[in-house]
């Protein structure tokens, strides 16, 4: 009998790559998404497979899946600062109510559950690099608070289910990850810069560009998540690439990669934008025997190829997603 895995947020960037991974590893995949930020295009190629099933469902409502479930991966959530501003209530609900529903399902099915937490639980960190024992520096009432606090609550309720109900749980703290299928207009720095280069616009660096990020290629991320799920470690593990770069230097790399003739322009830094971010991955190395393998140059080439393949219509559409009907709830 094939092992069955439920993946929420399956039509999103990370969710869709996880679907591919679990199909490749011989699992039966139940994919779930409410398609607020996800896109069926990302998983279209899987619909013809016998081991793949899709449920169009919002996990903040009661979740039902018939039969056995061996593993649950909870990856449903808006995941970009622009999304948190546009759909703040949904962001809070999917991290809190959605997680509660999935923990309940995991308990009912006696399944192991991995939840997608984030480097945002560290907020604008005062220690560098960030290791799992750092408690973070989050502005609860700032624009990013809806995501950061939902994810912090998610970790708390997951540990409570682990301690109180003996549930088999895993917590991944995911750092900035990139690759094919990122949403072009979600405002994140990589699709933003590549989109600007492809449209012949100037690259918008926020602030003075001295803030840092560390970018992990999606194949490495998925490999780390897979290893964490199959490990026996229940405490949070950072999964990311420790190679740190300033956003200004990164913009210069994009100019080189894309060959654009455009220049860099500076825009105001969004509120609570973390000044530095780099994962300490000692734990992942020790517990999972995992570390990233893909250099930024190689990963960015593949990512650029993906964005070059988009249609002109996609490239010039200002936003794919109409959130208006979701904001009534
Ligand atoms: N950023 C930027 N220009 C853009 C989009 C983002 O300079 O057009 C900056 C942003 O202010 C942040 C960094 O790039 O410092 C990464 O932003 P992103 O939204 O990708 O991720 P996060 O802030 O959640 O790490």
Tab-separated table of C-alpha atoms and ligand atoms in Angstrom:
chain	number	residue	atom	x	y	z
A	1	UNK	CA	0.000	0.000	0.000
A	2	UNK	CA	1.274	3.430	-0.938
A	3	UNK	CA	1.668	5.944	1.895
A	4	UNK	CA	-0.821	8.789	1.653
A	5	UNK	CA	0.168	12.412	2.192
A	6	UNK	CA	-2.141	15.427	2.426
A	7	UNK	CA	-0.502	18.654	1.239
A	8	UNK	CA	-2.299	21.944	1.941
A	9	UNK	CA	-1.394	24.998	-0.124
A	10	UNK	CA	-0.667	22.464	-2.854
A	11	UNK	CA	-1.178	24.881	-5.757
A	12	UNK	CA	1.294	27.384	-4.330
A	13	UNK	CA	4.996	27.705	-4.983
A	14	UNK	CA	6.355	25.377	-2.279
A	15	UNK	CA	3.225	23.206	-2.118
A	16	UNK	CA	3.392	22.349	-5.813
A	17	UNK	CA	7.068	21.382	-5.615
A	18	UNK	CA	6.252	19.215	-2.590
A	19	UNK	CA	3.509	17.492	-4.611
A	20	UNK	CA	6.102	16.694	-7.306
A	21	UNK	CA	8.564	15.373	-4.718
A	22	UNK	CA	6.063	13.089	-2.985
A	23	UNK	CA	4.749	11.747	-6.300
A	24	UNK	CA	8.364	11.014	-7.332
A	25	UNK	CA	8.974	9.239	-4.020
A	26	UNK	CA	5.995	6.939	-4.657
A	27	UNK	CA	3.377	8.460	-2.355
A	28	UNK	CA	-0.314	8.978	-3.002
A	29	UNK	CA	-0.799	12.745	-2.849
A	30	UNK	CA	-4.000	14.456	-1.726
A	31	UNK	CA	-3.563	18.104	-2.686
A	32	UNK	CA	-5.708	20.824	-1.090
A	33	UNK	CA	-5.905	24.543	-1.861
A	34	UNK	CA	-8.529	27.294	-1.784
A	35	UNK	CA	-6.706	29.019	-4.676
A	36	UNK	CA	-6.642	32.491	-3.085
A	37	UNK	CA	-2.934	32.829	-3.803
A	38	UNK	CA	-2.256	29.416	-5.376
A	39	UNK	CA	-2.599	28.669	-9.075
A	40	UNK	CA	-3.789	25.396	-10.620
A	41	UNK	CA	-1.220	25.882	-13.387
A	42	UNK	CA	1.432	24.823	-10.879
A	43	UNK	CA	-0.053	21.328	-10.480
A	44	UNK	CA	-1.886	20.890	-13.782
A	45	UNK	CA	0.657	18.301	-14.921
A	46	UNK	CA	-0.255	16.036	-11.974
A	47	UNK	CA	-4.018	15.743	-12.562
A	48	UNK	CA	-3.614	12.869	-15.021
A	49	UNK	CA	-1.812	10.721	-12.436
A	50	UNK	CA	-3.607	7.960	-10.569
A	51	UNK	CA	-1.762	8.840	-7.335
A	52	UNK	CA	-2.872	12.454	-7.345
A	53	UNK	CA	-6.136	13.941	-6.162
A	54	UNK	CA	-7.098	17.598	-5.719
A	55	UNK	CA	-9.573	19.103	-3.253
A	56	UNK	CA	-10.606	22.744	-3.721
A	57	UNK	CA	-11.070	23.548	-0.056
A	58	UNK	CA	-10.367	26.262	2.488
A	59	UNK	CA	-8.630	24.683	5.497
A	60	UNK	CA	-9.981	27.321	7.871
A	61	UNK	CA	-13.259	25.366	7.510
A	62	UNK	CA	-13.573	21.802	8.861
A	63	UNK	CA	-11.292	19.519	6.841
A	64	UNK	CA	-12.431	16.050	5.856
A	65	UNK	CA	-10.403	13.493	3.937
A	66	UNK	CA	-11.811	9.968	3.517
A	67	UNK	CA	-9.719	6.911	4.453
A	68	UNK	CA	-6.251	6.710	5.923
A	69	UNK	CA	-3.754	9.549	5.909
A	70	UNK	CA	-0.143	8.865	6.878
A	71	UNK	CA	1.343	12.344	6.626
A	72	UNK	CA	0.064	15.925	6.534
A	73	UNK	CA	2.092	18.899	5.305
A	74	UNK	CA	0.436	22.207	6.162
A	75	UNK	CA	1.709	24.709	3.587
A	76	UNK	CA	-1.424	26.772	3.046
A	77	UNK	CA	-0.747	30.457	3.740
A	78	UNK	CA	-0.194	33.710	1.934
A	79	UNK	CA	3.580	34.157	2.066
A	80	UNK	CA	4.506	37.592	0.810
A	81	UNK	CA	4.360	40.992	2.524
A	82	UNK	CA	2.000	42.342	-0.182
A	83	UNK	CA	-0.399	39.457	0.439
A	84	UNK	CA	-0.447	40.084	4.195
A	85	UNK	CA	-1.478	43.668	3.504
A	86	UNK	CA	-4.232	42.638	1.093
A	87	UNK	CA	-5.602	39.625	2.960
A	88	UNK	CA	-4.592	40.062	6.606
A	89	UNK	CA	-7.553	38.240	8.165
A	90	UNK	CA	-7.137	35.201	5.897
A	91	UNK	CA	-3.434	35.151	6.750
A	92	UNK	CA	-4.253	35.023	10.457
A	93	UNK	CA	-7.008	32.441	9.985
A	94	UNK	CA	-5.060	29.941	7.920
A	95	UNK	CA	-2.158	29.955	10.387
A	96	UNK	CA	-4.408	29.632	13.432
A	97	UNK	CA	-7.821	28.080	12.617
A	98	UNK	CA	-6.401	26.195	9.630
A	99	UNK	CA	-3.587	24.731	11.707
A	100	UNK	CA	-6.051	23.759	14.441
A	101	UNK	CA	-8.206	21.889	11.908
A	102	UNK	CA	-5.227	20.055	10.459
A	103	UNK	CA	-3.884	19.089	13.878
A	104	UNK	CA	-7.340	17.718	14.647
A	105	UNK	CA	-7.306	15.764	11.394
A	106	UNK	CA	-3.809	14.434	12.158
A	107	UNK	CA	-5.021	13.266	15.580
A	108	UNK	CA	-8.103	11.609	14.071
A	109	UNK	CA	-6.043	9.837	11.396
A	110	UNK	CA	-3.055	9.121	13.619
A	111	UNK	CA	-0.939	10.891	11.007
A	112	UNK	CA	2.383	12.682	11.332
A	113	UNK	CA	2.070	16.403	10.605
A	114	UNK	CA	4.722	18.859	9.439
A	115	UNK	CA	3.840	22.523	9.645
A	116	UNK	CA	5.457	25.228	7.533
A	117	UNK	CA	6.743	27.843	9.927
A	118	UNK	CA	9.034	30.655	8.885
A	119	UNK	CA	12.058	32.809	9.614
A	120	UNK	CA	9.448	35.544	10.254
A	121	UNK	CA	8.984	34.090	13.753
A	122	UNK	CA	12.354	35.785	14.447
A	123	UNK	CA	10.887	39.141	13.311
A	124	UNK	CA	13.535	41.822	12.799
A	125	UNK	CA	16.182	39.732	14.556
A	126	UNK	CA	18.581	41.115	17.128
A	127	UNK	CA	20.895	38.106	16.899
A	128	UNK	CA	22.675	36.996	13.770
A	129	UNK	CA	22.628	34.440	12.255
A	130	UNK	CA	19.344	33.129	13.627
A	131	UNK	CA	19.390	29.790	15.416
A	132	UNK	CA	16.344	27.904	16.630
A	133	UNK	CA	16.839	28.916	20.270
A	134	UNK	CA	16.402	32.643	19.462
A	135	UNK	CA	12.923	33.800	20.564
A	136	UNK	CA	12.624	36.633	18.046
A	137	UNK	CA	11.750	40.307	17.860
A	138	UNK	CA	8.280	40.670	16.336
A	139	UNK	CA	6.052	43.743	16.178
A	140	UNK	CA	2.672	42.163	16.976
A	141	UNK	CA	0.642	45.096	15.602
A	142	UNK	CA	2.709	45.948	12.515
A	143	UNK	CA	1.655	45.033	8.958
A	144	UNK	CA	3.673	41.807	9.056
A	145	UNK	CA	2.300	40.927	12.509
A	146	UNK	CA	-0.645	39.032	10.988
A	147	UNK	CA	1.738	36.547	9.383
A	148	UNK	CA	4.414	36.490	12.072
A	149	UNK	CA	2.009	36.024	14.949
A	150	UNK	CA	-0.122	33.459	13.103
A	151	UNK	CA	3.044	31.454	12.511
A	152	UNK	CA	4.165	31.842	16.132
A	153	UNK	CA	0.712	30.680	17.293
A	154	UNK	CA	0.978	27.815	14.810
A	155	UNK	CA	4.192	26.630	16.441
A	156	UNK	CA	2.629	26.912	19.927
A	157	UNK	CA	-0.509	24.949	19.089
A	158	UNK	CA	1.548	22.330	17.277
A	159	UNK	CA	3.776	21.804	20.324
A	160	UNK	CA	0.651	21.725	22.544
A	161	UNK	CA	-0.858	18.933	20.414
A	162	UNK	CA	2.476	17.149	20.568
A	163	UNK	CA	2.744	17.419	24.355
A	164	UNK	CA	-0.911	17.048	25.299
A	165	UNK	CA	-2.125	14.566	22.649
A	166	UNK	CA	1.200	12.897	21.906
A	167	UNK	CA	0.759	13.879	18.275
A	168	UNK	CA	3.670	13.171	15.934
A	169	UNK	CA	4.660	16.690	14.810
A	170	UNK	CA	7.452	18.424	12.872
A	171	UNK	CA	8.125	22.180	12.575
A	172	UNK	CA	10.131	23.638	9.677
A	173	UNK	CA	11.272	27.260	9.925
A	174	UNK	CA	11.547	28.127	6.268
A	175	UNK	CA	13.865	30.950	5.176
A	176	UNK	CA	13.568	32.847	1.856
A	177	UNK	CA	13.195	30.271	-0.902
A	178	UNK	CA	13.071	30.822	-4.647
A	179	UNK	CA	12.681	29.006	-7.930
A	180	UNK	CA	10.254	28.312	-10.760
A	181	UNK	CA	6.521	28.875	-10.018
A	182	UNK	CA	7.005	31.850	-7.714
A	183	UNK	CA	4.128	34.220	-8.382
A	184	UNK	CA	5.324	36.974	-10.682
A	185	UNK	CA	3.447	39.792	-8.977
A	186	UNK	CA	3.482	38.769	-5.349
A	187	UNK	CA	5.904	41.599	-4.538
A	188	UNK	CA	8.730	39.331	-3.364
A	189	UNK	CA	12.128	40.548	-4.324
A	190	UNK	CA	13.105	37.847	-6.832
A	191	UNK	CA	9.981	37.897	-9.042
A	192	UNK	CA	9.905	41.700	-8.610
A	193	UNK	CA	13.467	42.217	-9.906
A	194	UNK	CA	13.219	39.619	-12.686
A	195	UNK	CA	9.808	40.938	-13.769
A	196	UNK	CA	11.178	44.490	-13.872
A	197	UNK	CA	14.194	43.380	-15.926
A	198	UNK	CA	11.970	41.505	-18.395
A	199	UNK	CA	9.563	44.450	-18.784
A	200	UNK	CA	12.426	46.926	-19.221
A	201	UNK	CA	11.700	48.763	-15.967
A	202	UNK	CA	14.180	50.016	-13.384
A	203	UNK	CA	14.881	47.706	-10.438
A	204	UNK	CA	13.277	48.980	-7.221
A	205	UNK	CA	15.555	48.542	-4.205
A	206	UNK	CA	13.779	49.311	-0.929
A	207	UNK	CA	15.646	51.440	1.626
A	208	UNK	CA	19.391	51.743	1.012
A	209	UNK	CA	19.556	48.073	0.019
A	210	UNK	CA	21.877	47.249	2.935
A	211	UNK	CA	19.335	44.819	4.418
A	212	UNK	CA	20.336	41.203	3.879
A	213	UNK	CA	18.591	37.998	2.905
A	214	UNK	CA	19.802	34.429	2.293
A	215	UNK	CA	18.131	32.687	-0.628
A	216	UNK	CA	17.559	28.928	-0.803
A	217	UNK	CA	16.819	27.177	-4.101
A	218	UNK	CA	13.517	25.307	-4.026
A	219	UNK	CA	15.005	21.841	-4.730
A	220	UNK	CA	17.240	22.171	-1.661
A	221	UNK	CA	14.303	23.418	0.422
A	222	UNK	CA	12.073	20.501	-0.616
A	223	UNK	CA	14.854	18.026	0.093
A	224	UNK	CA	15.316	19.492	3.595
A	225	UNK	CA	11.575	19.404	4.289
A	226	UNK	CA	11.345	15.791	3.126
A	227	UNK	CA	14.214	14.776	5.400
A	228	UNK	CA	12.654	16.631	8.338
A	229	UNK	CA	9.303	14.908	7.831
A	230	UNK	CA	10.957	11.485	7.866
A	231	UNK	CA	13.233	12.306	10.826
A	232	UNK	CA	12.258	11.764	14.446
A	233	UNK	CA	12.969	15.364	15.538
A	234	UNK	CA	9.981	17.271	16.947
A	235	UNK	CA	11.457	20.718	17.683
A	236	UNK	CA	11.730	23.515	15.092
A	237	UNK	CA	14.459	23.203	12.458
A	238	UNK	CA	15.681	26.073	10.243
A	239	UNK	CA	15.673	25.138	6.556
A	240	UNK	CA	17.401	27.691	4.363
A	241	UNK	CA	20.642	28.645	2.688
A	242	UNK	CA	23.142	30.491	4.899
A	243	UNK	CA	24.755	32.368	1.978
A	244	UNK	CA	23.864	35.965	2.865
A	245	UNK	CA	23.735	38.939	0.458
A	246	UNK	CA	22.602	42.564	0.657
A	247	UNK	CA	19.576	43.428	-1.468
A	248	UNK	CA	21.644	46.045	-3.319
A	249	UNK	CA	24.298	43.492	-4.309
A	250	UNK	CA	21.533	41.114	-5.233
A	251	UNK	CA	19.989	43.724	-7.557
A	252	UNK	CA	23.396	44.047	-9.247
A	253	UNK	CA	23.532	40.261	-9.693
A	254	UNK	CA	20.102	40.359	-11.337
A	255	UNK	CA	21.238	43.091	-13.729
A	256	UNK	CA	24.165	40.872	-14.734
A	257	UNK	CA	22.032	37.727	-14.998
A	258	UNK	CA	19.291	39.295	-17.113
A	259	UNK	CA	21.499	41.636	-19.146
A	260	UNK	CA	19.016	44.461	-18.572
A	261	UNK	CA	20.125	47.991	-19.423
A	262	UNK	CA	17.921	49.438	-16.704
A	263	UNK	CA	19.225	51.062	-13.540
A	264	UNK	CA	18.570	50.665	-9.826
A	265	UNK	CA	16.138	53.105	-8.188
A	266	UNK	CA	15.594	53.434	-4.445
A	267	UNK	CA	12.129	53.311	-2.818
A	268	UNK	CA	11.095	53.627	0.843
A	269	UNK	CA	11.753	50.628	3.070
A	270	UNK	CA	8.474	48.926	4.098
A	271	UNK	CA	7.638	49.001	7.816
A	272	UNK	CA	9.308	46.298	9.941
A	273	UNK	CA	11.322	44.982	6.986
A	274	UNK	CA	13.964	42.819	8.730
A	275	UNK	CA	17.474	44.323	8.432
A	276	UNK	CA	19.302	41.026	8.334
A	277	UNK	CA	18.386	37.424	7.888
A	278	UNK	CA	20.564	34.356	7.707
A	279	UNK	CA	19.727	30.898	9.003
A	280	UNK	CA	22.043	29.061	11.353
A	281	UNK	CA	21.603	25.555	9.907
A	282	UNK	CA	23.779	23.671	12.414
A	283	UNK	CA	20.703	21.788	13.629
A	284	UNK	CA	19.611	20.741	10.127
A	285	UNK	CA	23.152	19.557	9.394
A	286	UNK	CA	23.323	17.523	12.623
A	287	UNK	CA	19.791	16.172	12.838
A	288	UNK	CA	18.945	15.713	9.159
A	289	UNK	CA	22.385	15.436	7.548
A	290	UNK	CA	21.100	18.136	5.212
A	291	UNK	CA	22.585	21.289	3.750
A	292	UNK	CA	21.822	23.200	0.562
A	293	UNK	CA	23.753	22.237	-2.559
A	294	UNK	CA	22.591	24.663	-5.257
A	295	UNK	CA	24.682	27.835	-5.636
A	296	UNK	CA	22.755	31.070	-6.120
A	297	UNK	CA	24.181	31.532	-9.624
A	298	UNK	CA	22.862	28.164	-10.779
A	299	UNK	CA	19.506	28.492	-9.008
A	300	UNK	CA	18.946	31.987	-10.333
A	301	UNK	CA	19.688	30.873	-13.905
A	302	UNK	CA	16.966	28.220	-13.659
A	303	UNK	CA	14.577	30.716	-12.100
A	304	UNK	CA	15.237	33.269	-14.846
A	305	UNK	CA	14.569	30.580	-17.489
A	306	UNK	CA	11.172	29.959	-15.880
A	307	UNK	CA	10.192	33.630	-15.863
A	308	UNK	CA	11.407	34.071	-19.450
A	309	UNK	CA	8.954	31.322	-20.438
A	310	UNK	CA	5.919	33.289	-19.195
A	311	UNK	CA	3.625	34.903	-21.737
A	312	UNK	CA	3.745	38.654	-22.464
A	313	UNK	CA	0.229	38.863	-21.047
A	314	UNK	CA	1.370	37.353	-17.727
A	315	UNK	CA	4.384	39.626	-17.636
A	316	UNK	CA	2.389	42.830	-18.048
A	317	UNK	CA	-0.605	41.911	-15.893
A	318	UNK	CA	-0.319	44.050	-12.780
A	319	UNK	CA	-1.798	41.419	-10.462
A	320	UNK	CA	-3.132	37.932	-11.261
A	321	UNK	CA	-5.211	37.685	-8.192
A	322	UNK	CA	-8.482	39.356	-7.355
A	323	UNK	CA	-8.705	39.236	-3.575
A	324	UNK	CA	-11.837	41.370	-3.334
A	325	UNK	CA	-14.332	38.554	-2.822
A	326	UNK	CA	-12.237	37.028	-0.029
A	327	UNK	CA	-12.114	40.249	1.922
A	328	UNK	CA	-15.792	40.073	2.752
A	329	UNK	CA	-15.081	37.297	5.263
B	1	LIG	N1	12.706	44.323	-1.801
B	1	LIG	C1	13.237	45.311	-2.606
B	1	LIG	N2	12.595	45.601	-3.780
B	1	LIG	C2	11.459	44.963	-4.198
B	1	LIG	C3	10.927	43.953	-3.377
B	1	LIG	C4	11.570	43.654	-2.176
B	1	LIG	O1	14.270	45.921	-2.281
B	1	LIG	O2	10.943	45.315	-5.279
B	1	LIG	C5	13.401	44.002	-0.537
B	1	LIG	C6	12.489	43.980	0.698
B	1	LIG	O3	12.360	45.280	1.247
B	1	LIG	C7	13.248	43.034	1.603
B	1	LIG	C8	13.916	42.052	0.647
B	1	LIG	O4	13.908	42.684	-0.629
B	1	LIG	O5	14.235	43.725	2.328
B	1	LIG	C9	13.220	40.716	0.531
B	1	LIG	O6	11.860	40.965	0.340
B	1	LIG	P1	10.797	39.803	0.116
B	1	LIG	O7	9.462	40.438	0.057
B	1	LIG	O8	11.212	38.959	-1.039
B	1	LIG	O9	10.914	38.855	1.382
B	1	LIG	P2	10.984	39.071	2.964
B	1	LIG	O10	11.066	40.527	3.294
B	1	LIG	O11	9.753	38.433	3.483
B	1	LIG	O12	12.224	38.375	3.330
